[in-house]
């Protein structure tokens, strides 16, 4: 099955983000194809004054979401769209974009935002259901329930009111997934159709299994509903360093590796990095490059990544970072790193002394997997997945060729502390290329 996963990230990472990442990993492990459309509320910081003034309208209906998602649906033809969070850069317009093209829509309801302006059913430390079933949800505005602001609560209430009147929740979503029976009942009381609501609890993937009773763990459970509570996360990270890996390296704090998270397969790289003991950091803004040991530019759509990098003021900071830090580009990331490309004029970092032919292997339907001989990795051959892949047609001084695909051309290169691959190692289940980047290219400590 081919699944398009849609998720709007908050400015502070939270449990929803973890659920989305783990579910994508589990689906792919089960053999499903997953495509992602992700936005972040960090983008607000990059908006001009006019864009910030228009945020209330965007929260109701984001035209660029409709355009982008319809284009992605036409290109990838998913069997189903699974929406997680839409607040607020994506907006509920995503449902209409999908249904207009006849694609079924599933919505996982991670909180109570569809029935409560602050999404918690809590006010002043007590249970509050004053807005449940009310259109508009005016009590929330009176009590300034969202971020202690009547103006911001009114924005959320407007979104709820507009889409209730338009019957978005009733007609544009085919199935809701609630996390508990209690949550399902509250959604029904809030006006969602009972026949469309199923219950699927949260989970942990991969299953860590039973411990060995050696005490080298701690269990912490909390509903992080505001920024102040999420500060506790830093305390947990500090506590991790009380336990150490063999050799003395600190759990979770050895390597801070950035993954450019503007678009593309950044979640898969994060999963692979975590499995190797690195701490992945999503990068969308220039300031998020600070303190990183290395950076990965993932596969995706290179033109979109380049344009977003320009819009977010990232292009020059990325170049400056790369002059002193290791960078690895996969697929679209290879195109971004190239000094020259064939076929299109687009924003590039222009770092590596290579010429690249975009989409050299054809369209999405021409994707393939093959065993690739990579002497630097040893045996067995590496399972390389090519998806609308580029090809290196020429290399210049200082570039080492790591792999060729039969007679078709060069598909992996290294130039000093820069690495580029035309394929997607993050989707292979084989961590050797990530190990090679961390240890050989970046010189970072890596446990066996």
CSV table of N, CA, C and O in Angstrom, one decimal, residues 332-377:
chain,number,residue,atom,x,y,z
A,332,UNK,N,18.5,13.9,-3.7
A,332,UNK,CA,18.3,15.3,-3.9
A,332,UNK,C,19.4,16.1,-3.2
A,332,UNK,O,19.9,17.2,-3.7
A,333,UNK,N,19.9,15.5,-2.1
A,333,UNK,CA,21.0,16.2,-1.4
A,333,UNK,C,22.3,16.2,-2.2
A,333,UNK,O,23.1,17.1,-2.1
A,334,UNK,N,22.5,15.1,-3.0
A,334,UNK,CA,23.6,15.1,-4.0
A,334,UNK,C,23.5,16.3,-5.0
A,334,UNK,O,24.5,16.9,-5.2
A,335,UNK,N,22.3,16.5,-5.5
A,335,UNK,CA,22.1,17.6,-6.4
A,335,UNK,C,22.4,18.9,-5.7
A,335,UNK,O,23.1,19.8,-6.3
A,336,UNK,N,22.0,19.1,-4.5
A,336,UNK,CA,22.2,20.3,-3.8
A,336,UNK,C,23.7,20.6,-3.6
A,336,UNK,O,24.2,21.7,-3.6
A,337,UNK,N,24.5,19.5,-3.4
A,337,UNK,CA,25.9,19.7,-3.1
A,337,UNK,C,26.7,19.9,-4.4
A,337,UNK,O,27.9,20.5,-4.3
A,338,UNK,N,26.2,19.6,-5.5
A,338,UNK,CA,27.0,19.6,-6.8
A,338,UNK,C,27.3,21.1,-7.2
A,338,UNK,O,26.5,22.0,-7.0
A,339,UNK,N,28.4,21.2,-7.8
A,339,UNK,CA,28.8,22.5,-8.4
A,339,UNK,C,28.1,22.8,-9.7
A,339,UNK,O,27.7,24.0,-10.0
A,340,UNK,N,27.8,21.8,-10.5
A,340,UNK,CA,27.1,22.0,-11.7
A,340,UNK,C,26.0,20.9,-11.9
A,340,UNK,O,26.2,19.7,-11.5
A,341,UNK,N,24.9,21.2,-12.5
A,341,UNK,CA,23.9,20.2,-12.8
A,341,UNK,C,23.4,20.4,-14.2
A,341,UNK,O,23.5,21.4,-14.8
A,342,UNK,N,22.9,19.3,-14.8
A,342,UNK,CA,22.4,19.3,-16.1
A,342,UNK,C,20.9,19.3,-16.1
A,342,UNK,O,20.3,18.5,-15.4
A,343,UNK,N,20.3,20.2,-16.8
A,343,UNK,CA,18.8,20.1,-17.0
A,343,UNK,C,18.0,21.2,-16.4
A,343,UNK,O,16.9,21.4,-16.8
A,344,UNK,N,18.5,21.9,-15.4
A,344,UNK,CA,17.6,22.9,-14.8
A,344,UNK,C,18.5,23.9,-14.0
A,344,UNK,O,19.5,23.5,-13.4
A,345,UNK,N,18.0,25.1,-14.0
A,345,UNK,CA,18.7,26.2,-13.2
A,345,UNK,C,17.9,26.2,-11.8
A,345,UNK,O,16.7,26.5,-11.8
A,346,UNK,N,18.6,26.0,-10.7
A,346,UNK,CA,17.9,26.0,-9.4
A,346,UNK,C,19.0,26.3,-8.3
A,346,UNK,O,20.2,26.3,-8.6
A,347,UNK,N,18.5,26.7,-7.1
A,347,UNK,CA,19.4,27.0,-6.1
A,347,UNK,C,20.2,25.8,-5.6
A,347,UNK,O,19.7,24.7,-5.4
A,348,UNK,N,21.5,26.0,-5.5
A,348,UNK,CA,22.5,24.9,-5.1
A,348,UNK,C,23.4,25.4,-4.1
A,348,UNK,O,23.7,26.6,-4.0
A,349,UNK,N,24.0,24.5,-3.3
A,349,UNK,CA,25.1,24.9,-2.4
A,349,UNK,C,26.4,25.0,-3.2
A,349,UNK,O,27.3,25.8,-2.9
A,350,UNK,N,26.5,24.2,-4.3
A,350,UNK,CA,27.7,24.3,-5.2
A,350,UNK,C,29.0,24.0,-4.5
A,350,UNK,O,30.0,24.7,-4.8
A,351,UNK,N,29.1,23.0,-3.7
A,351,UNK,CA,30.3,22.7,-2.9
A,351,UNK,C,31.2,21.7,-3.6
A,351,UNK,O,32.4,21.9,-3.7
A,352,UNK,N,30.6,20.6,-4.0
A,352,UNK,CA,31.5,19.5,-4.5
A,352,UNK,C,31.8,19.7,-6.0
A,352,UNK,O,31.0,20.1,-6.8
A,353,UNK,N,33.0,19.3,-6.3
A,353,UNK,CA,33.5,19.4,-7.7
A,353,UNK,C,33.0,18.3,-8.6
A,353,UNK,O,33.8,17.5,-9.1
A,354,UNK,N,31.7,18.3,-8.7
A,354,UNK,CA,31.0,17.3,-9.6
A,354,UNK,C,29.9,17.9,-10.4
A,354,UNK,O,29.4,19.0,-10.1
A,355,UNK,N,29.6,17.2,-11.5
A,355,UNK,CA,28.5,17.6,-12.4
A,355,UNK,C,27.5,16.5,-12.3
A,355,UNK,O,27.8,15.3,-12.4
A,356,UNK,N,26.2,16.8,-12.1
A,356,UNK,CA,25.2,15.8,-11.8
A,356,UNK,C,24.0,16.0,-12.8
A,356,UNK,O,23.6,17.1,-13.2
A,357,UNK,N,23.5,14.9,-13.3
A,357,UNK,CA,22.4,14.9,-14.2
A,357,UNK,C,21.1,14.5,-13.3
A,357,UNK,O,21.0,13.4,-12.8
A,358,UNK,N,20.2,15.5,-13.2
A,358,UNK,CA,19.0,15.3,-12.4
A,358,UNK,C,18.1,14.2,-13.0
A,358,UNK,O,18.0,14.1,-14.2
A,359,UNK,N,17.5,13.4,-12.2
A,359,UNK,CA,16.5,12.4,-12.7
A,359,UNK,C,17.1,11.6,-13.8
A,359,UNK,O,16.4,11.3,-14.8
A,360,UNK,N,18.3,11.2,-13.7
A,360,UNK,CA,19.0,10.5,-14.8
A,360,UNK,C,18.4,9.1,-15.1
A,360,UNK,O,18.5,8.6,-16.2
A,361,UNK,N,17.7,8.5,-14.1
A,361,UNK,CA,17.1,7.2,-14.2
A,361,UNK,C,15.6,7.2,-14.5
A,361,UNK,O,15.0,6.2,-14.4
A,362,UNK,N,15.1,8.4,-14.8
A,362,UNK,CA,13.7,8.4,-15.2
A,362,UNK,C,12.8,8.9,-14.0
A,362,UNK,O,13.2,9.5,-13.1
A,363,UNK,N,11.5,8.5,-14.2
A,363,UNK,CA,10.5,9.0,-13.3
A,363,UNK,C,10.3,8.0,-12.1
A,363,UNK,O,11.0,7.1,-11.9
A,364,UNK,N,9.4,8.4,-11.2
A,364,UNK,CA,9.1,7.6,-10.0
A,364,UNK,C,8.9,6.1,-10.3
A,364,UNK,O,9.4,5.2,-9.6
A,365,UNK,N,8.1,5.9,-11.3
A,365,UNK,CA,7.8,4.5,-11.7
A,365,UNK,C,9.0,3.7,-12.1
A,365,UNK,O,8.9,2.5,-12.2
A,366,UNK,N,10.1,4.4,-12.5
A,366,UNK,CA,11.3,3.7,-12.9
A,366,UNK,C,12.3,3.4,-11.7
A,366,UNK,O,13.4,3.0,-12.0
A,367,UNK,N,11.8,3.6,-10.5
A,367,UNK,CA,12.6,3.3,-9.4
A,367,UNK,C,13.0,1.9,-9.3
A,367,UNK,O,12.3,1.0,-9.7
A,368,UNK,N,14.2,1.6,-8.7
A,368,UNK,CA,14.7,0.2,-8.6
A,368,UNK,C,15.6,0.0,-7.5
A,368,UNK,O,16.2,1.0,-6.9
A,369,UNK,N,15.9,-1.2,-7.1
A,369,UNK,CA,16.9,-1.5,-6.0
A,369,UNK,C,17.8,-2.5,-6.6
A,369,UNK,O,17.5,-3.4,-7.4
A,370,UNK,N,19.1,-2.3,-6.3
A,370,UNK,CA,20.1,-3.2,-6.8
A,370,UNK,C,21.3,-3.4,-5.8
A,370,UNK,O,21.5,-2.5,-4.9
A,371,UNK,N,22.0,-4.4,-5.9
A,371,UNK,CA,23.2,-4.6,-5.0
A,371,UNK,C,24.4,-3.9,-5.6
A,371,UNK,O,24.7,-4.1,-6.8
A,372,UNK,N,25.0,-3.0,-4.8
A,372,UNK,CA,26.0,-2.1,-5.3
A,372,UNK,C,27.3,-2.4,-4.6
A,372,UNK,O,27.4,-2.5,-3.4
A,373,UNK,N,28.4,-2.6,-5.4
A,373,UNK,CA,29.7,-2.9,-4.8
A,373,UNK,C,30.3,-1.5,-4.4
A,373,UNK,O,30.5,-0.6,-5.2
A,374,UNK,N,30.6,-1.4,-3.1
A,374,UNK,CA,31.2,-0.2,-2.5
A,374,UNK,C,32.4,-0.7,-1.7
A,374,UNK,O,32.3,-1.1,-0.6
A,375,UNK,N,33.6,-0.6,-2.3
A,375,UNK,CA,34.8,-1.1,-1.7
A,375,UNK,C,35.0,-0.5,-0.3
A,375,UNK,O,35.5,-1.2,0.6
A,376,UNK,N,34.7,0.7,-0.1
A,376,UNK,CA,34.9,1.4,1.2
A,376,UNK,C,34.1,0.7,2.3
A,376,UNK,O,34.4,0.8,3.5
A,377,UNK,N,33.0,0.0,1.9
A,377,UNK,CA,32.1,-0.6,2.9
A,377,UNK,C,32.4,-2.1,3.1
A,377,UNK,O,31.9,-2.7,4.0
